XYZ file of C-alpha atoms in Angstrom:
719
model
C -7.058 39.429 -2.763
C -6.278 42.572 -0.758
C -9.374 42.092 1.427
C -8.416 38.478 2.144
C -4.858 39.462 3.106
C -6.173 42.245 5.368
C -8.556 39.780 7.017
C -5.775 37.187 7.568
C -3.429 39.690 9.210
C -5.895 41.809 11.152
C -8.049 38.921 12.425
C -5.058 36.600 12.860
C -5.687 35.797 16.546
C -9.297 34.772 15.904
C -8.164 32.686 12.927
C -5.515 30.981 15.055
C -8.100 30.095 17.725
C -10.459 28.670 15.089
C -7.637 26.598 13.562
C -6.675 25.263 16.999
C -10.296 24.244 17.649
C -10.400 22.458 14.277
C -7.098 20.779 15.147
C -8.488 19.552 18.474
C -11.538 18.058 16.747
C -9.350 16.387 14.103
C -7.014 15.018 16.790
C -10.064 13.125 18.072
C -11.472 12.014 14.688
C -8.094 10.819 13.346
C -8.354 7.822 15.679
C -11.815 7.018 14.296
C -10.714 6.652 10.667
C -11.349 3.222 9.149
C -8.074 1.672 7.989
C -8.216 -0.958 5.234
C -5.441 -3.379 4.333
C -7.456 -5.535 1.947
C -5.798 -4.583 -1.335
C -8.429 -6.521 -3.305
C -10.851 -3.653 -2.608
C -8.768 -1.490 -4.916
C -8.872 -3.838 -7.912
C -10.150 -2.192 -11.134
C -13.863 -2.618 -11.801
C -13.083 -4.601 -14.975
C -10.822 -7.024 -13.076
C -11.855 -10.674 -13.400
C -10.801 -11.290 -9.806
C -12.852 -8.281 -8.651
C -15.945 -9.742 -10.344
C -15.202 -13.094 -8.737
C -14.868 -11.524 -5.289
C -18.210 -9.738 -5.695
C -19.876 -13.064 -6.549
C -18.059 -14.809 -3.691
C -19.270 -12.186 -1.201
C -22.844 -12.747 -2.328
C -22.743 -16.542 -2.619
C -20.223 -17.580 0.048
C -19.717 -14.625 2.449
C -17.984 -16.772 5.087
C -15.294 -17.720 2.579
C -14.858 -14.095 1.494
C -14.280 -12.960 5.092
C -12.228 -15.982 6.160
C -8.958 -15.126 7.907
C -5.968 -17.337 8.616
C -3.850 -16.970 11.736
C -0.453 -18.630 12.030
C 0.531 -19.315 15.629
C 4.106 -20.411 16.393
C 5.392 -21.487 19.792
C 9.035 -22.094 20.625
C 10.332 -24.680 23.099
C 6.930 -26.267 23.676
C 7.075 -29.557 25.535
C 5.627 -32.519 23.637
C 3.217 -33.252 26.475
C 1.758 -29.735 26.200
C 1.205 -29.668 22.433
C -2.238 -31.281 22.608
C -3.115 -29.152 25.638
C -2.320 -25.955 23.727
C -4.218 -27.290 20.708
C -7.351 -27.529 22.867
C -6.736 -24.066 24.358
C -6.519 -22.531 20.896
C -9.561 -24.492 19.734
C -11.606 -23.109 22.632
C -10.990 -19.466 21.630
C -14.335 -17.932 20.563
C -14.830 -17.405 16.795
C -12.083 -19.844 15.780
C -13.547 -21.931 12.957
C -10.855 -24.564 12.387
C -7.416 -25.391 13.722
C -4.811 -27.495 11.927
C -2.019 -29.373 13.659
C -0.335 -32.753 13.256
C 2.099 -33.930 15.897
C 3.810 -36.266 13.425
C 4.219 -33.844 10.508
C 7.218 -31.652 9.664
C 4.707 -29.153 8.330
C 3.841 -28.270 11.933
C 7.009 -29.223 13.802
C 10.500 -27.983 13.000
C 13.418 -27.969 15.453
C 12.104 -26.255 18.593
C 9.211 -24.591 16.748
C 5.577 -25.733 16.746
C 2.986 -24.349 14.326
C -0.803 -24.198 14.619
C -2.879 -22.831 11.725
C -6.156 -21.258 12.812
C -8.996 -19.974 10.662
C -11.848 -17.635 11.507
C -14.910 -16.542 9.569
C -14.176 -12.927 10.503
C -11.759 -10.606 8.724
C -8.747 -8.975 10.324
C -10.540 -5.630 10.880
C -13.512 -7.115 12.749
C -14.309 -6.863 16.460
C -14.273 -10.651 16.637
C -10.711 -10.764 15.331
C -9.706 -8.133 17.875
C -11.019 -10.440 20.612
C -9.118 -13.397 19.118
C -5.905 -11.365 19.162
C -6.526 -10.439 22.807
C -6.823 -14.136 23.675
C -3.598 -14.898 21.825
C -1.864 -12.005 23.561
C -2.900 -13.501 26.894
C -1.333 -16.823 25.906
C 1.995 -15.088 25.290
C 2.254 -14.658 29.067
C 2.397 -18.434 29.472
C 4.029 -19.530 26.202
C 6.826 -18.252 23.968
C 4.221 -17.509 21.318
C 3.968 -15.246 18.280
C 1.180 -15.019 15.722
C 0.644 -13.524 12.269
C -2.497 -12.833 10.260
C -2.767 -13.151 6.494
C -3.739 -9.463 6.505
C -3.576 -7.166 9.462
C -3.508 -3.470 10.225
C -1.146 -2.055 12.784
C -0.872 1.491 13.978
C 2.096 3.542 12.856
C 4.163 3.835 16.064
C 3.997 7.397 17.395
C 7.763 7.373 17.892
C 8.204 7.301 14.094
C 6.288 10.568 13.712
C 8.173 12.069 16.670
C 11.479 10.914 15.193
C 10.565 12.524 11.850
C 9.928 15.840 13.618
C 13.224 15.529 15.502
C 15.116 15.049 12.212
C 13.205 17.997 10.747
C 14.050 20.146 13.772
C 17.767 19.328 13.485
C 17.850 20.192 9.765
C 15.960 23.442 10.301
C 18.113 24.451 13.279
C 21.161 24.099 11.034
C 19.709 25.794 7.955
C 17.478 28.535 9.413
C 18.685 32.024 10.375
C 16.919 31.981 13.773
C 16.688 29.443 16.587
C 12.937 30.049 16.954
C 11.944 29.685 13.259
C 12.053 25.839 13.223
C 9.612 25.667 16.142
C 7.103 27.913 14.332
C 7.450 25.806 11.159
C 6.929 22.559 13.089
C 3.844 23.904 14.900
C 2.333 24.989 11.576
C 3.024 21.733 9.736
C 1.988 19.711 12.806
C -1.420 21.404 12.811
C -1.764 20.751 9.057
C -0.908 17.052 9.468
C -3.410 16.541 12.302
C -6.170 18.250 10.292
C -5.390 16.131 7.226
C -5.406 12.869 9.189
C -8.556 13.899 11.051
C -10.482 14.874 7.913
C -9.866 11.361 6.555
C -12.771 10.502 8.867
C -15.113 11.908 6.205
C -13.804 9.403 3.683
C -15.310 5.920 3.816
C -11.891 4.480 4.672
C -8.234 4.894 3.758
C -5.729 2.224 2.833
C -3.080 1.159 5.317
C -0.401 2.331 2.866
C -1.917 5.822 2.708
C -2.490 5.895 6.464
C 1.147 4.937 7.135
C 2.859 7.358 4.790
C 0.518 10.373 4.503
C 1.911 12.296 7.503
C 5.553 11.788 6.477
C 4.965 12.823 2.860
C 2.904 15.858 3.885
C 5.750 16.874 6.170
C 8.499 16.614 3.550
C 6.479 17.951 0.613
C 5.188 21.184 2.126
C 7.837 22.432 4.540
C 9.477 24.707 1.959
C 6.282 26.811 1.668
C 6.785 28.005 5.264
C 10.406 28.889 4.534
C 9.370 30.883 1.449
C 6.824 32.964 3.403
C 9.186 33.750 6.276
C 12.046 34.650 3.929
C 9.748 37.083 2.113
C 8.584 38.561 5.441
C 12.214 39.121 6.448
C 12.845 41.044 3.206
C 9.696 43.187 3.641
C 10.639 44.002 7.253
C 13.563 46.045 5.981
C 11.205 48.760 4.758
C 7.838 48.174 6.518
C 6.270 47.741 9.936
C 5.402 44.216 11.105
C 1.751 44.152 9.969
C 2.401 45.795 6.612
C 5.465 43.594 6.085
C 3.311 40.480 6.625
C 0.670 41.742 4.204
C 3.345 42.359 1.581
C 4.975 39.010 2.351
C 1.709 37.116 1.793
C 1.054 39.088 -1.375
C 4.603 38.670 -2.673
C 5.052 34.983 -1.828
C 1.544 33.908 -2.822
C 2.290 33.341 -6.544
C 5.477 31.351 -5.824
C 3.913 29.225 -3.088
C 0.757 28.628 -5.123
C 2.825 27.677 -8.166
C 4.938 25.244 -6.146
C 1.967 23.698 -4.346
C -0.089 23.445 -7.524
C 2.537 21.344 -9.302
C 2.708 19.070 -6.235
C -1.084 18.735 -6.020
C -1.400 18.054 -9.743
C 1.400 15.482 -9.600
C -0.293 13.660 -6.719
C -3.757 13.838 -8.279
C -2.350 12.098 -11.352
C -2.414 8.958 -9.171
C -6.220 9.146 -9.305
C -6.064 8.031 -12.943
C -4.634 4.646 -11.966
C -6.981 1.756 -12.767
C -5.893 0.162 -9.480
C -7.911 2.310 -7.048
C -5.181 2.470 -4.408
C -3.957 5.383 -6.572
C -7.199 7.290 -5.960
C -6.878 6.663 -2.237
C -3.269 7.881 -2.133
C -3.792 10.789 -4.531
C -6.794 12.289 -2.745
C -5.365 12.039 0.785
C -1.907 13.335 -0.165
C -3.236 16.160 -2.360
C -5.652 17.098 0.427
C -2.696 17.200 2.797
C -0.787 19.624 0.574
C -3.868 21.841 0.265
C -4.408 21.875 4.047
C -0.714 22.715 4.582
C -1.156 25.586 2.148
C -4.131 26.917 4.132
C -2.220 26.615 7.427
C 0.815 28.437 6.014
C -1.354 31.429 5.031
C -3.421 31.420 8.247
C -1.544 29.866 11.184
C 2.047 30.810 10.276
C 1.461 34.589 9.800
C -0.119 34.739 13.259
C 2.802 32.835 14.824
C 5.416 34.962 13.032
C 3.831 38.225 14.204
C 3.336 36.836 17.714
C 7.008 35.826 18.047
C 8.526 38.518 15.822
C 10.805 39.972 18.499
C 11.963 36.511 19.598
C 12.787 35.577 15.986
C 15.147 38.526 15.687
C 16.588 38.117 19.188
C 17.537 34.501 18.371
C 19.173 35.359 15.047
C 22.118 33.119 14.138
C 24.467 32.296 11.287
C 23.519 29.572 8.842
C 25.486 27.643 6.193
C 25.953 29.263 2.825
C 27.672 27.421 0.005
C 29.557 29.460 -2.562
C 28.535 28.103 -5.952
C 30.570 30.440 -8.205
C 32.943 27.711 -9.425
C 30.015 25.421 -10.243
C 28.335 28.297 -12.093
C 31.459 28.937 -14.169
C 31.829 25.216 -14.887
C 28.164 24.928 -15.958
C 28.471 27.817 -18.396
C 31.889 26.840 -19.763
C 30.908 23.236 -20.528
C 27.252 23.844 -21.373
C 27.509 22.122 -24.767
C 29.189 19.013 -23.370
C 26.846 18.779 -20.363
C 23.727 19.330 -22.495
C 24.821 16.799 -25.101
C 25.669 14.296 -22.360
C 22.194 14.801 -20.907
C 20.526 14.137 -24.272
C 22.586 10.972 -24.785
C 21.927 9.843 -21.204
C 18.175 10.426 -21.511
C 18.030 8.477 -24.779
C 19.995 5.532 -23.372
C 17.963 5.464 -20.162
C 14.696 5.547 -22.102
C 15.596 2.355 -23.946
C 17.366 0.404 -21.189
C 14.967 1.180 -18.364
C 12.667 -1.716 -17.677
C 9.543 -2.550 -15.747
C 10.983 -5.987 -14.993
C 12.291 -4.361 -11.813
C 8.764 -4.228 -10.429
C 7.211 -6.689 -7.990
C 3.511 -6.747 -7.146
C 3.768 -8.889 -4.048
C 3.605 -6.677 -0.955
C 6.966 -6.832 0.854
C 6.552 -8.587 4.190
C 8.766 -9.297 7.148
C 7.119 -12.399 8.564
C 9.043 -14.340 11.199
C 6.900 -17.475 10.945
C 7.184 -17.785 7.139
C 10.974 -17.827 7.468
C 10.668 -21.086 9.430
C 7.464 -22.649 8.104
C 6.822 -22.137 4.411
C 3.256 -20.981 3.956
C 1.078 -22.453 1.234
C -0.085 -20.287 -1.632
C -3.849 -20.682 -1.990
C -5.787 -20.064 -5.183
C -9.578 -20.262 -5.314
C -11.424 -21.355 -8.451
C -15.016 -20.061 -8.435
C -17.256 -21.817 -10.968
C -20.938 -22.050 -11.850
C -22.767 -25.009 -10.317
C -23.950 -26.119 -13.754
C -20.330 -27.110 -14.395
C -20.292 -29.574 -11.489
C -20.219 -32.595 -13.795
C -17.086 -31.254 -15.520
C -15.215 -30.179 -12.431
C -13.795 -33.668 -11.878
C -11.666 -33.169 -14.977
C -10.205 -29.956 -13.512
C -9.472 -31.753 -10.239
C -7.828 -34.596 -12.182
C -5.694 -32.076 -14.078
C -4.601 -30.364 -10.838
C -3.462 -33.668 -9.340
C -0.856 -33.965 -12.111
C 1.004 -30.895 -10.817
C 3.626 -31.772 -8.186
C 3.355 -28.327 -6.597
C -0.383 -28.667 -5.955
C -0.482 -29.904 -2.351
C -4.198 -30.170 -1.594
C -7.444 -29.697 -3.507
C -10.338 -28.885 -1.204
C -13.825 -28.756 -2.623
C -17.165 -30.221 -1.656
C -16.392 -33.332 -3.669
C -13.064 -33.907 -1.924
C -14.301 -33.212 1.636
C -17.799 -33.814 3.004
C -19.068 -34.489 -0.506
C -16.573 -37.277 -1.179
C -18.146 -40.586 -2.222
C -17.316 -43.832 -0.406
C -18.269 -47.469 -0.808
C -19.886 -49.112 2.202
C -16.617 -50.355 3.756
C -14.866 -46.999 3.307
C -17.792 -45.098 4.803
C -18.000 -47.484 7.757
C -14.311 -46.850 8.515
C -14.713 -43.068 8.075
C -17.716 -42.935 10.464
C -15.883 -44.865 13.164
C -12.984 -42.391 12.872
C -15.548 -39.663 13.568
C -16.882 -41.557 16.625
C -20.168 -42.351 14.871
C -20.568 -46.064 15.494
C -23.298 -47.249 13.121
C -23.468 -50.969 12.460
C -21.978 -51.816 9.072
C -25.024 -53.949 8.262
C -27.189 -50.826 8.563
C -24.860 -48.967 6.201
C -24.963 -51.779 3.647
C -28.760 -51.964 3.856
C -28.982 -48.225 3.144
C -26.737 -48.625 0.093
C -28.940 -51.495 -1.165
C -32.120 -49.499 -0.578
C -30.798 -46.504 -2.518
C -29.146 -48.443 -5.371
C -31.623 -51.367 -5.343
C -30.760 -53.871 -8.110
C -27.739 -51.799 -9.219
C -25.925 -52.199 -5.869
C -22.434 -53.725 -5.835
C -19.184 -53.292 -3.879
C -18.270 -50.262 -6.016
C -21.499 -48.410 -5.284
C -20.703 -45.124 -3.538
C -22.503 -42.562 -1.395
C -21.446 -39.356 0.278
C -21.612 -38.981 4.035
C -24.322 -36.360 3.482
C -26.444 -38.788 1.454
C -26.131 -41.508 4.105
C -26.988 -39.227 7.037
C -29.873 -37.556 5.180
C -31.357 -40.997 4.472
C -31.149 -41.937 8.161
C -32.699 -38.625 9.314
C -35.494 -38.784 6.724
C -36.277 -42.389 7.702
C -35.576 -41.991 11.409
C -38.583 -44.060 12.519
C -37.286 -47.095 10.611
C -34.006 -46.998 12.547
C -35.319 -46.596 16.117
C -34.589 -50.202 17.007
C -31.116 -50.093 15.463
C -29.754 -46.688 16.566
C -30.073 -45.318 20.102
C -30.913 -41.717 21.041
C -27.293 -40.767 21.795
C -26.215 -41.959 18.371
C -29.090 -40.048 16.722
C -27.775 -36.947 18.498
C -24.298 -37.613 17.088
C -25.802 -38.106 13.624
C -27.672 -34.799 13.856
C -24.491 -33.057 15.021
C -22.630 -34.607 12.097
C -25.356 -33.385 9.735
C -25.030 -29.843 11.092
C -21.270 -30.034 10.624
C -21.730 -31.238 7.046
C -24.175 -28.453 6.198
C -21.869 -25.880 7.802
C -18.895 -27.189 5.845
C -20.936 -27.378 2.643
C -21.658 -23.653 2.953
C -17.908 -23.079 2.682
C -17.839 -24.713 -0.755
C -21.293 -24.580 -2.371
C -23.429 -21.508 -2.967
C -26.759 -21.011 -4.686
C -25.270 -20.599 -8.166
C -21.507 -20.951 -7.666
C -19.102 -23.326 -5.938
C -15.387 -23.149 -5.195
C -12.251 -25.251 -5.303
C -9.558 -24.202 -2.851
C -6.199 -25.104 -4.398
C -3.273 -25.140 -1.988
C 0.112 -24.961 -3.734
C 3.804 -24.598 -2.965
C 4.192 -22.000 -5.729
C 5.522 -18.594 -4.721
C 2.951 -15.812 -4.649
C 4.764 -14.135 -7.527
C 7.084 -15.900 -9.953
C 7.327 -16.918 -13.589
C 6.382 -20.496 -12.670
C 3.341 -19.277 -10.727
C 2.078 -17.198 -13.640
C 2.678 -20.133 -16.026
C 0.607 -22.358 -13.715
C -2.222 -19.783 -13.763
C -2.060 -19.545 -17.568
C -2.268 -23.322 -17.988
C -5.085 -23.683 -15.451
C -7.001 -20.910 -17.201
C -6.673 -22.709 -20.560
C -7.804 -25.978 -18.966
C -10.891 -24.282 -17.509
C -11.713 -22.688 -20.857
C -11.623 -26.107 -22.511
C -13.482 -28.065 -19.832
C -15.998 -25.623 -18.332
C -18.978 -24.184 -20.193
C -20.039 -21.524 -17.728
C -18.281 -18.589 -16.128
C -15.371 -19.085 -13.756
C -13.045 -16.819 -11.806
C -9.698 -17.159 -10.036
C -9.133 -15.497 -6.651
C -5.964 -15.148 -4.558
C -2.856 -13.054 -3.983
C -1.111 -14.664 -6.952
C -4.101 -13.870 -9.166
C -4.027 -10.218 -8.101
C -0.281 -10.087 -8.809
C -0.861 -11.784 -12.161
C -3.529 -9.284 -13.233
C -1.448 -6.292 -12.148
C 1.670 -7.592 -13.904
C -0.275 -7.916 -17.164
C -1.496 -4.321 -16.903
C 1.476 -2.580 -15.294
C 3.240 -1.394 -18.466
C -0.001 0.213 -19.617
C -0.598 1.701 -16.146
C 2.940 3.082 -15.901
C 2.838 4.605 -19.380
C -0.623 6.086 -18.796
C 0.372 7.616 -15.480
C 3.622 8.961 -16.948
C 1.830 10.652 -19.843
C -0.915 12.139 -17.634
C 1.607 13.419 -15.076
C 3.852 14.925 -17.754
C 0.950 16.621 -19.563
C -0.513 18.105 -16.358
C 2.847 19.371 -15.065
C 3.786 20.641 -18.526
C 0.594 22.726 -18.638
C 1.219 24.172 -15.151
C 4.791 25.167 -16.012
C 3.627 26.485 -19.391
C 1.133 28.790 -17.688
C 3.779 29.854 -15.167
C 6.470 30.843 -17.697
C 4.354 31.315 -20.831
C 7.066 29.470 -22.729
C 7.029 26.064 -24.426
C 10.786 25.492 -24.159
C 11.035 25.920 -20.358
C 8.395 23.287 -19.416
C 9.885 20.953 -22.017
C 13.349 21.263 -20.444
C 12.102 20.913 -16.857
C 9.795 17.967 -17.514
C 12.460 16.058 -19.467
C 14.960 16.718 -16.672
C 12.735 15.266 -13.938
C 11.612 12.372 -16.148
C 15.291 11.607 -16.660
C 15.612 11.275 -12.882
C 12.779 8.704 -12.924
C 14.446 6.716 -15.732
C 17.816 6.956 -13.970
C 16.252 5.585 -10.792
C 14.695 2.666 -12.689
C 17.979 1.920 -14.446
C 20.001 1.927 -11.222
C 17.521 -0.500 -9.666
C 17.760 -2.706 -12.773
C 21.580 -2.678 -12.785
C 21.610 -3.630 -9.099
C 19.228 -6.495 -9.976
C 16.718 -5.375 -7.353
C 12.942 -5.670 -7.245
C 10.777 -2.789 -6.056
C 7.155 -2.747 -4.989
C 5.137 -1.297 -7.874
C 3.549 1.385 -5.658
C 7.026 2.658 -4.748
C 7.752 3.437 -8.390
C 4.373 5.021 -9.118
C 4.472 7.191 -5.983
C 8.049 8.351 -6.541
C 7.265 9.337 -10.137
C 4.351 11.513 -8.998
C 6.401 13.062 -6.189
C 9.465 13.738 -8.351
C 7.416 15.288 -11.125
C 5.104 17.184 -8.772
C 7.481 18.276 -5.992
C 11.115 18.336 -7.129
C 10.211 20.201 -10.302
C 9.545 23.099 -7.886
C 13.303 23.369 -7.381
C 13.794 23.568 -11.123
C 11.071 26.231 -11.369
C 12.692 28.199 -8.532
C 16.113 28.056 -10.176
C 14.718 29.086 -13.572
C 12.725 31.946 -12.025
C 15.801 33.381 -10.315
C 17.761 33.105 -13.564
C 15.109 34.880 -15.652
C 14.795 37.698 -13.088
C 18.555 38.208 -12.978
C 18.862 38.128 -16.782
C 16.725 41.237 -17.058
C 19.670 43.317 -15.877
C 22.759 41.086 -15.934
C 24.870 38.964 -18.255
C 24.559 35.174 -18.491
C 27.663 34.674 -16.381
C 26.594 37.015 -13.566
C 22.978 35.774 -13.696
C 24.047 32.179 -13.305
C 26.225 33.027 -10.272
C 23.404 35.015 -8.661
C 20.889 32.255 -9.379
C 23.042 29.590 -7.788
C 23.681 31.723 -4.701
C 20.011 32.676 -4.278
C 18.519 29.236 -4.964
C 21.018 26.891 -3.328
C 19.919 27.455 0.280
C 16.199 26.879 -0.399
C 16.850 23.857 -2.635
C 19.256 22.234 -0.188
C 17.063 22.861 2.856
C 13.917 21.484 1.254
C 15.626 18.539 -0.481
C 17.576 17.601 2.664
C 14.287 17.416 4.536
C 12.840 15.080 1.889
C 15.943 12.934 1.459
C 17.077 12.553 5.082
C 13.652 12.057 6.663
C 12.441 9.479 4.122
C 15.871 7.855 3.947
C 16.209 7.407 7.714
C 12.583 6.465 8.373
C 12.819 3.822 5.651
C 14.980 1.815 8.060
C 12.639 2.359 11.018
C 9.236 1.404 9.588
C 8.349 -2.134 10.632
C 6.309 -2.535 7.441
C 8.832 -3.341 4.652
C 6.510 -1.959 1.947
C 6.343 1.479 3.588
C 10.068 1.406 4.300
C 10.793 0.646 0.659
C 8.587 3.510 -0.551
C 10.529 5.876 1.730
C 13.893 4.642 0.447
C 12.873 4.935 -3.216
C 11.646 8.505 -2.598
C 14.973 9.407 -0.944
C 16.996 8.006 -3.851
C 14.733 9.556 -6.490
C 14.815 13.030 -4.909
C 18.614 12.839 -4.634
C 18.903 12.069 -8.355
C 16.465 14.852 -9.288
C 18.320 17.459 -7.184
C 21.674 16.463 -8.692
C 20.274 16.922 -12.203
C 18.751 20.287 -11.259
C 21.966 21.623 -9.746
C 24.465 20.258 -12.250
C 22.585 19.833 -15.552
C 19.752 22.388 -15.619
C 22.075 25.464 -15.442
C 23.961 24.376 -18.561
C 20.755 23.712 -20.509
C 19.101 27.042 -19.654
C 22.249 28.967 -20.591
C 22.400 27.008 -23.843
C 18.807 28.011 -24.640
C 19.192 31.473 -23.121
C 18.142 33.472 -26.174
C 14.989 31.362 -26.544
C 13.792 31.679 -22.960
C 14.751 35.243 -21.990
C 12.925 38.309 -23.198
C 16.127 40.287 -23.123
C 19.495 38.803 -23.986
C 22.469 40.533 -22.378
C 25.867 39.072 -23.210
């Protein structure tokens, strides 16, 4: 350890140069990281929908990658609606476009809607080109568009704004005007390195990409404060270099202990069955580790470089006198402790996971005007084709099922001769009806009657296979149209029929997540079990929500237990006491239950990731404040009474706790209103509320409990 500290301090300038080079490289690679917003990629391996998606990708890749683009134009003249339809249709890589001039589905007040589909996903180069074309149209039309899934960069002003808030807080709370700048440089380098090293991962989720920098900023800033505070103490009796060596040595256990609980808390997310937890846990834990490295390499060099300036810019900083609170905590320790036990018990039983929603919060302008359909795909084995009519018949009995698209209901639909004649003429394929009837008679022979039916594919295939027999009846131009129609049929068929599996695309007016939606899925599942012999799978946003809702209680309980056990062991090793980790873990878990209860009482719904992330952060990060407070108390109790120790502990710990917690609460709280993505904004708000609750419990409940258990947690009891 001594050799490492000597190396860090004596070779600090070389280390700083190396870290700056690494930062420059990472500043380049951070823009090359693959960002994924397809949440289905994170489904558990045992998920039925995950298995269905794997089959779909193999059998019907175009369907798997299909994207939908909603395009809305305001104040579009009626005469220009068809013109714009053709413009949109001509955009390269657009597969289909839906619009009906007579339907309210596409026309409402001064708004006009076009629904485009593409065989390329939202992250593809082709989709980027489509968006460029749409952006060009915005110059001519009052046009906006939305994709079913899309990735957008986190605006740089959000990161800048976060640093501005941080700077303001630090300028108020630090004892020097220059300290905040050194802290921001250090944490800025750490954030860039963390984001840049994500390049070595296959990809990161959009959620992780959006929130990683902010969480790294708020979770690790207090480590810098701890090192500089220790350096300031050592400077009283040592030269600069020796003081820094002693500061690193003296602060190392505290910083490592604090960071380790945070890392362990974040890595608990890796145990989630839903693999978004692994993505979040690894990137965030990596960020804390990189911040730790920067604080012991970059910050010492900066402190020694600007040592004189730090002391020249010395200033006063706020200090809250906590003596009255200390006296109150000791005097009413029995009442406060008993109240905590009662509160914890009540919260444990009344908390509920009914506050959780699995549908990603969205702020879509178009969906507020035009209600989007909720699509569910049924993937079934082709050997069940004869039974699928019964499923289609069942679906038609549900009023909220709007359309049922499958091969049998589109290009595979059967028509009698008159119906097919009418359909062909609508498609500008003018084949004499007598020819159509003769084909029916040839195929059905003696069994032909007016109810005999063929598909368009069967009719066209017959003509193509017997082309020589029709030369005198059908001209070359019409044969060209027939061949084009055949190509269209085969192309469309590929969207429904694979080698071993086929799909039904069920368009409904059900919400993506609701009790009625889940009931519909349950009933459809039972119907498929009764009518289909082979394997089948459901795919769609509602299906993903349905699966997660069925497993969430188990996931939440599993994650809670793992997090508690890991943090308990860390605190146990730190204090070598069973009672202390028990008190601290129960205190922070109470904050989690209190948060859930408040949300329930307010009748709110929170995105499930918000709750899982905040639990890991509260247990991993805010428990540091409790550890800090307990450490100060135990040190003071070696030589002082309970009363004096509690006063000293409050006065020593309050500044660090308030500075660090204010950074977490204010930055996440304010940025929650700024993020354009509602899901990320909600996560920030839940973190801010959760940290506030945890800090209040630490400052106003923990002191009473540790004084109550004083004789069990102190080696020496002085009254």
